[in-house]
JSON list of C-alpha atoms in Angstrom, two decimals:
[
{"chain": "S", "resi": 1, "resn": "MET", "atom": "CA", "xyz": [251.45, -42.75, -98.20]},
{"chain": "S", "resi": 2, "resn": "GLY", "atom": "CA", "xyz": [249.41, -39.90, -96.91]},
{"chain": "S", "resi": 3, "resn": "ARG", "atom": "CA", "xyz": [248.29, -36.95, -98.94]},
{"chain": "S", "resi": 4, "resn": "LEU", "atom": "CA", "xyz": [251.02, -34.07, -99.55]},
{"chain": "S", "resi": 5, "resn": "ARG", "atom": "CA", "xyz": [250.01, -31.06, -97.73]},
{"chain": "S", "resi": 6, "resn": "ARG", "atom": "CA", "xyz": [250.94, -27.67, -99.09]},
{"chain": "S", "resi": 7, "resn": "SER", "atom": "CA", "xyz": [253.25, -25.89, -96.64]},
{"chain": "S", "resi": 8, "resn": "ARG", "atom": "CA", "xyz": [253.26, -22.35, -95.77]},
{"chain": "S", "resi": 9, "resn": "VAL", "atom": "CA", "xyz": [250.17, -21.29, -97.56]},
{"chain": "S", "resi": 10, "resn": "HIS", "atom": "CA", "xyz": [249.65, -17.98, -95.84]},
{"chain": "S", "resi": 11, "resn": "LYS", "atom": "CA", "xyz": [253.25, -16.85, -95.99]},
{"chain": "S", "resi": 12, "resn": "GLY", "atom": "CA", "xyz": [253.66, -13.07, -95.89]},
{"chain": "S", "resi": 13, "resn": "ILE", "atom": "CA", "xyz": [250.14, -11.99, -95.32]},
{"chain": "S", "resi": 14, "resn": "ARG", "atom": "CA", "xyz": [251.14, -10.01, -92.42]},
{"chain": "S", "resi": 15, "resn": "ASP", "atom": "CA", "xyz": [254.11, -8.47, -94.13]},
{"chain": "S", "resi": 16, "resn": "THR", "atom": "CA", "xyz": [251.91, -7.49, -97.33]},
{"chain": "S", "resi": 17, "resn": "TYR", "atom": "CA", "xyz": [249.51, -5.69, -94.79]},
{"chain": "S", "resi": 18, "resn": "ARG", "atom": "CA", "xyz": [252.31, -3.68, -93.21]},
{"chain": "S", "resi": 19, "resn": "LYS", "atom": "CA", "xyz": [253.57, -2.84, -96.52]},
{"chain": "S", "resi": 20, "resn": "ASN", "atom": "CA", "xyz": [250.23, -1.35, -97.99]},
{"chain": "S", "resi": 21, "resn": "ARG", "atom": "CA", "xyz": [249.42, 0.16, -94.47]},
{"chain": "S", "resi": 22, "resn": "THR", "atom": "CA", "xyz": [252.61, 2.48, -94.39]},
{"chain": "S", "resi": 23, "resn": "ARG", "atom": "CA", "xyz": [252.34, 3.15, -98.33]},
{"chain": "S", "resi": 24, "resn": "ASN", "atom": "CA", "xyz": [248.76, 4.39, -97.84]},
{"chain": "S", "resi": 25, "resn": "TYR", "atom": "CA", "xyz": [249.38, 6.61, -95.13]},
{"chain": "S", "resi": 26, "resn": "THR", "atom": "CA", "xyz": [248.22, 10.02, -95.39]},
{"chain": "S", "resi": 27, "resn": "ARG", "atom": "CA", "xyz": [248.62, 13.26, -93.32]},
{"chain": "S", "resi": 28, "resn": "ASP", "atom": "CA", "xyz": [247.05, 13.31, -89.89]},
{"chain": "S", "resi": 29, "resn": "LEU", "atom": "CA", "xyz": [244.18, 15.67, -89.02]},
{"chain": "S", "resi": 30, "resn": "ASP", "atom": "CA", "xyz": [246.17, 17.81, -87.02]},
{"chain": "S", "resi": 31, "resn": "GLN", "atom": "CA", "xyz": [248.67, 18.34, -89.59]},
{"chain": "S", "resi": 32, "resn": "ILE", "atom": "CA", "xyz": [246.11, 19.15, -92.17]},
{"chain": "S", "resi": 33, "resn": "HIS", "atom": "CA", "xyz": [244.43, 21.52, -89.78]},
{"chain": "S", "resi": 34, "resn": "ASP", "atom": "CA", "xyz": [247.87, 23.57, -89.87]},
{"chain": "S", "resi": 35, "resn": "ASP", "atom": "CA", "xyz": [247.74, 23.46, -93.70]},
{"chain": "S", "resi": 36, "resn": "VAL", "atom": "CA", "xyz": [244.13, 24.68, -93.89]},
{"chain": "S", "resi": 37, "resn": "LYS", "atom": "CA", "xyz": [245.17, 28.20, -92.36]},
{"chain": "S", "resi": 38, "resn": "PRO", "atom": "CA", "xyz": [244.80, 30.94, -95.02]},
{"chain": "S", "resi": 39, "resn": "GLU", "atom": "CA", "xyz": [248.55, 31.86, -94.86]},
{"chain": "S", "resi": 40, "resn": "ASN", "atom": "CA", "xyz": [249.30, 28.26, -95.76]},
{"chain": "S", "resi": 41, "resn": "VAL", "atom": "CA", "xyz": [246.59, 27.44, -98.36]},
{"chain": "S", "resi": 42, "resn": "GLU", "atom": "CA", "xyz": [247.97, 29.77, -100.92]},
{"chain": "S", "resi": 43, "resn": "LYS", "atom": "CA", "xyz": [251.46, 27.98, -100.63]},
{"chain": "S", "resi": 44, "resn": "PHE", "atom": "CA", "xyz": [249.76, 24.64, -101.54]},
{"chain": "S", "resi": 45, "resn": "LYS", "atom": "CA", "xyz": [247.52, 25.90, -104.23]},
{"chain": "S", "resi": 46, "resn": "ASN", "atom": "CA", "xyz": [250.45, 27.63, -106.29]},
{"chain": "S", "resi": 47, "resn": "GLN", "atom": "CA", "xyz": [253.16, 25.04, -106.36]},
{"chain": "S", "resi": 48, "resn": "PRO", "atom": "CA", "xyz": [255.57, 24.98, -108.87]},
{"chain": "S", "resi": 49, "resn": "LEU", "atom": "CA", "xyz": [255.67, 22.36, -111.48]},
{"chain": "S", "resi": 50, "resn": "ASP", "atom": "CA", "xyz": [256.96, 18.92, -110.28]},
{"chain": "S", "resi": 51, "resn": "PRO", "atom": "CA", "xyz": [257.33, 16.25, -112.59]},
{"chain": "S", "resi": 52, "resn": "ASP", "atom": "CA", "xyz": [257.48, 13.51, -109.85]},
{"chain": "S", "resi": 53, "resn": "LYS", "atom": "CA", "xyz": [253.84, 14.26, -108.55]},
{"chain": "S", "resi": 54, "resn": "PRO", "atom": "CA", "xyz": [250.66, 13.53, -110.26]},
{"chain": "S", "resi": 55, "resn": "GLY", "atom": "CA", "xyz": [249.51, 16.22, -112.43]},
{"chain": "S", "resi": 56, "resn": "LEU", "atom": "CA", "xyz": [252.64, 17.95, -112.17]},
{"chain": "S", "resi": 57, "resn": "GLY", "atom": "CA", "xyz": [251.42, 18.84, -108.63]},
{"chain": "S", "resi": 58, "resn": "GLN", "atom": "CA", "xyz": [248.94, 21.48, -109.81]},
{"chain": "S", "resi": 59, "resn": "ASN", "atom": "CA", "xyz": [245.92, 19.77, -108.63]},
{"chain": "S", "resi": 60, "resn": "TYR", "atom": "CA", "xyz": [246.13, 19.37, -105.11]},
{"chain": "S", "resi": 61, "resn": "CYS", "atom": "CA", "xyz": [243.38, 19.05, -102.47]},
{"chain": "S", "resi": 62, "resn": "VAL", "atom": "CA", "xyz": [244.66, 20.77, -99.29]},
{"chain": "S", "resi": 63, "resn": "GLU", "atom": "CA", "xyz": [241.94, 19.17, -96.97]},
{"chain": "S", "resi": 64, "resn": "CYS", "atom": "CA", "xyz": [242.64, 15.67, -98.07]},
{"chain": "S", "resi": 65, "resn": "ALA", "atom": "CA", "xyz": [246.33, 16.09, -98.65]},
{"chain": "S", "resi": 66, "resn": "ARG", "atom": "CA", "xyz": [246.12, 14.59, -102.07]},
{"chain": "S", "resi": 67, "resn": "HIS", "atom": "CA", "xyz": [247.28, 15.28, -105.74]},
{"chain": "S", "resi": 68, "resn": "PHE", "atom": "CA", "xyz": [245.24, 14.67, -108.72]},
{"chain": "S", "resi": 69, "resn": "ILE", "atom": "CA", "xyz": [246.03, 13.92, -112.49]},
{"chain": "S", "resi": 70, "resn": "THR", "atom": "CA", "xyz": [243.78, 16.28, -114.04]},
{"chain": "S", "resi": 71, "resn": "GLU", "atom": "CA", "xyz": [241.36, 19.27, -113.18]},
{"chain": "S", "resi": 72, "resn": "ASP", "atom": "CA", "xyz": [238.42, 17.11, -113.99]},
{"chain": "S", "resi": 73, "resn": "ALA", "atom": "CA", "xyz": [239.57, 14.40, -111.44]},
{"chain": "S", "resi": 74, "resn": "PHE", "atom": "CA", "xyz": [240.05, 17.14, -108.86]},
{"chain": "S", "resi": 75, "resn": "LYS", "atom": "CA", "xyz": [236.54, 18.70, -109.27]},
{"chain": "S", "resi": 76, "resn": "GLU", "atom": "CA", "xyz": [234.98, 15.33, -109.05]},
{"chain": "S", "resi": 77, "resn": "HIS", "atom": "CA", "xyz": [236.69, 14.70, -105.94]},
{"chain": "S", "resi": 78, "resn": "ILE", "atom": "CA", "xyz": [235.61, 17.79, -104.60]},
{"chain": "S", "resi": 79, "resn": "ARG", "atom": "CA", "xyz": [232.11, 16.77, -105.11]},
{"chain": "S", "resi": 80, "resn": "GLY", "atom": "CA", "xyz": [232.53, 13.33, -103.58]},
{"chain": "S", "resi": 81, "resn": "LYS", "atom": "CA", "xyz": [231.70, 11.67, -100.15]},
{"chain": "S", "resi": 82, "resn": "LEU", "atom": "CA", "xyz": [235.41, 11.32, -99.06]},
{"chain": "S", "resi": 83, "resn": "HIS", "atom": "CA", "xyz": [236.09, 14.93, -99.54]},
{"chain": "S", "resi": 84, "resn": "LYS", "atom": "CA", "xyz": [232.94, 15.96, -97.67]},
{"chain": "S", "resi": 85, "resn": "ARG", "atom": "CA", "xyz": [233.62, 13.56, -94.60]},
{"chain": "S", "resi": 86, "resn": "ARG", "atom": "CA", "xyz": [237.22, 14.92, -94.37]},
{"chain": "S", "resi": 87, "resn": "LEU", "atom": "CA", "xyz": [235.62, 18.65, -94.32]},
{"chain": "S", "resi": 88, "resn": "LYS", "atom": "CA", "xyz": [233.47, 17.44, -91.56]},
{"chain": "S", "resi": 89, "resn": "LYS", "atom": "CA", "xyz": [236.36, 16.16, -89.35]},
{"chain": "S", "resi": 90, "resn": "LEU", "atom": "CA", "xyz": [238.36, 19.27, -90.08]},
{"chain": "S", "resi": 91, "resn": "GLN", "atom": "CA", "xyz": [235.68, 21.44, -88.37]},
{"chain": "S", "resi": 92, "resn": "ASP", "atom": "CA", "xyz": [236.74, 20.07, -85.11]},
{"chain": "S", "resi": 93, "resn": "GLU", "atom": "CA", "xyz": [239.65, 21.79, -83.33]},
{"chain": "S", "resi": 94, "resn": "PRO", "atom": "CA", "xyz": [242.55, 19.43, -82.93]},
{"chain": "S", "resi": 95, "resn": "TYR", "atom": "CA", "xyz": [243.70, 18.66, -79.31]},
{"chain": "S", "resi": 96, "resn": "THR", "atom": "CA", "xyz": [246.78, 20.50, -77.94]},
{"chain": "S", "resi": 97, "resn": "GLN", "atom": "CA", "xyz": [249.69, 18.85, -75.97]},
{"chain": "S", "resi": 98, "resn": "ALA", "atom": "CA", "xyz": [248.36, 20.45, -72.81]},
{"chain": "S", "resi": 99, "resn": "GLU", "atom": "CA", "xyz": [244.97, 18.78, -73.12]},
{"chain": "S", "resi": 100, "resn": "ALA", "atom": "CA", "xyz": [246.50, 15.42, -73.90]},
{"chain": "S", "resi": 101, "resn": "ASP", "atom": "CA", "xyz": [248.77, 15.75, -71.00]},
{"chain": "S", "resi": 102, "resn": "ALA", "atom": "CA", "xyz": [246.01, 16.63, -68.78]},
{"chain": "S", "resi": 103, "resn": "ALA", "atom": "CA", "xyz": [244.00, 13.83, -69.84]},
{"chain": "S", "resi": 104, "resn": "ALA", "atom": "CA", "xyz": [246.88, 11.28, -69.28]},
{"chain": "S", "resi": 105, "resn": "GLY", "atom": "CA", "xyz": [247.20, 12.88, -65.65]},
{"chain": "S", "resi": 106, "resn": "LEU", "atom": "CA", "xyz": [250.71, 14.63, -66.39]},
{"chain": "S", "resi": 107, "resn": "GLY", "atom": "CA", "xyz": [249.47, 18.18, -66.05]},
{"chain": "S", "resi": 108, "resn": "LYS", "atom": "CA", "xyz": [250.17, 20.45, -63.27]},
{"chain": "S", "resi": 109, "resn": "PRO", "atom": "CA", "xyz": [248.91, 19.29, -59.85]},
{"chain": "S", "resi": 110, "resn": "ASP", "atom": "CA", "xyz": [246.00, 21.36, -58.30]},
{"chain": "S", "resi": 111, "resn": "ASN", "atom": "CA", "xyz": [247.12, 21.91, -54.69]},
{"chain": "S", "resi": 112, "resn": "GLY", "atom": "CA", "xyz": [245.12, 24.80, -53.79]},
{"chain": "S", "resi": 113, "resn": "LYS", "atom": "CA", "xyz": [245.92, 28.39, -53.25]},
{"chain": "S", "resi": 114, "resn": "ARG", "atom": "CA", "xyz": [249.63, 29.33, -52.90]},
{"chain": "S", "resi": 115, "resn": "GLY", "atom": "CA", "xyz": [251.07, 30.24, -49.49]},
{"chain": "S", "resi": 116, "resn": "GLY", "atom": "CA", "xyz": [250.21, 27.03, -47.54]},
{"chain": "S", "resi": 117, "resn": "ARG", "atom": "CA", "xyz": [247.95, 26.45, -44.54]},
{"chain": "S", "resi": 118, "resn": "SER", "atom": "CA", "xyz": [246.29, 29.14, -42.83]},
{"chain": "S", "resi": 119, "resn": "LEU", "atom": "CA", "xyz": [247.08, 28.77, -38.99]},
{"chain": "S", "resi": 120, "resn": "THR", "atom": "CA", "xyz": [244.81, 29.99, -36.41]},
{"chain": "S", "resi": 121, "resn": "THR", "atom": "CA", "xyz": [246.13, 32.12, -33.59]},
{"chain": "S", "resi": 122, "resn": "GLU", "atom": "CA", "xyz": [243.51, 31.40, -31.12]},
{"chain": "S", "resi": 123, "resn": "ASP", "atom": "CA", "xyz": [243.39, 28.41, -29.10]},
{"chain": "S", "resi": 124, "resn": "VAL", "atom": "CA", "xyz": [240.64, 25.95, -29.66]},
{"chain": "S", "resi": 125, "resn": "LYS", "atom": "CA", "xyz": [238.14, 26.08, -26.67]},
{"chain": "S", "resi": 126, "resn": "MET", "atom": "CA", "xyz": [236.67, 22.88, -25.72]},
{"chain": "S", "resi": 127, "resn": "ASP", "atom": "CA", "xyz": [233.51, 22.36, -23.65]},
{"chain": "S", "resi": 128, "resn": "ASP", "atom": "CA", "xyz": [233.49, 20.27, -20.66]},
{"chain": "S", "resi": 129, "resn": "GLN", "atom": "CA", "xyz": [230.52, 17.91, -20.08]}
]
């Protein structure tokens, strides 16, 4: 008799990866760029009490789109490397849909000036040699 082999040792690794990838998903930079605008920041800073969110929804970092349990955890996050990286990424303007279409070659074609070709009224003269 041979040695018994353990079957399906690595079962479910792919599914676990997908589950964590979607659970840890945060807002994209272009979505956050809209949130950082002055008219939207006040809405996020002064949220009503929500028992389902960490810290009752009162300690929210708009740039990172994260809730924190305490004010101290929020202040520590502000001083941290991840927050500073996110601020640096948010300084760049997000691409617009028109820029994305142009990069993919879906923009308006550049066919020159409107009105078609200009026709010459004179006949072309050729020199005899």
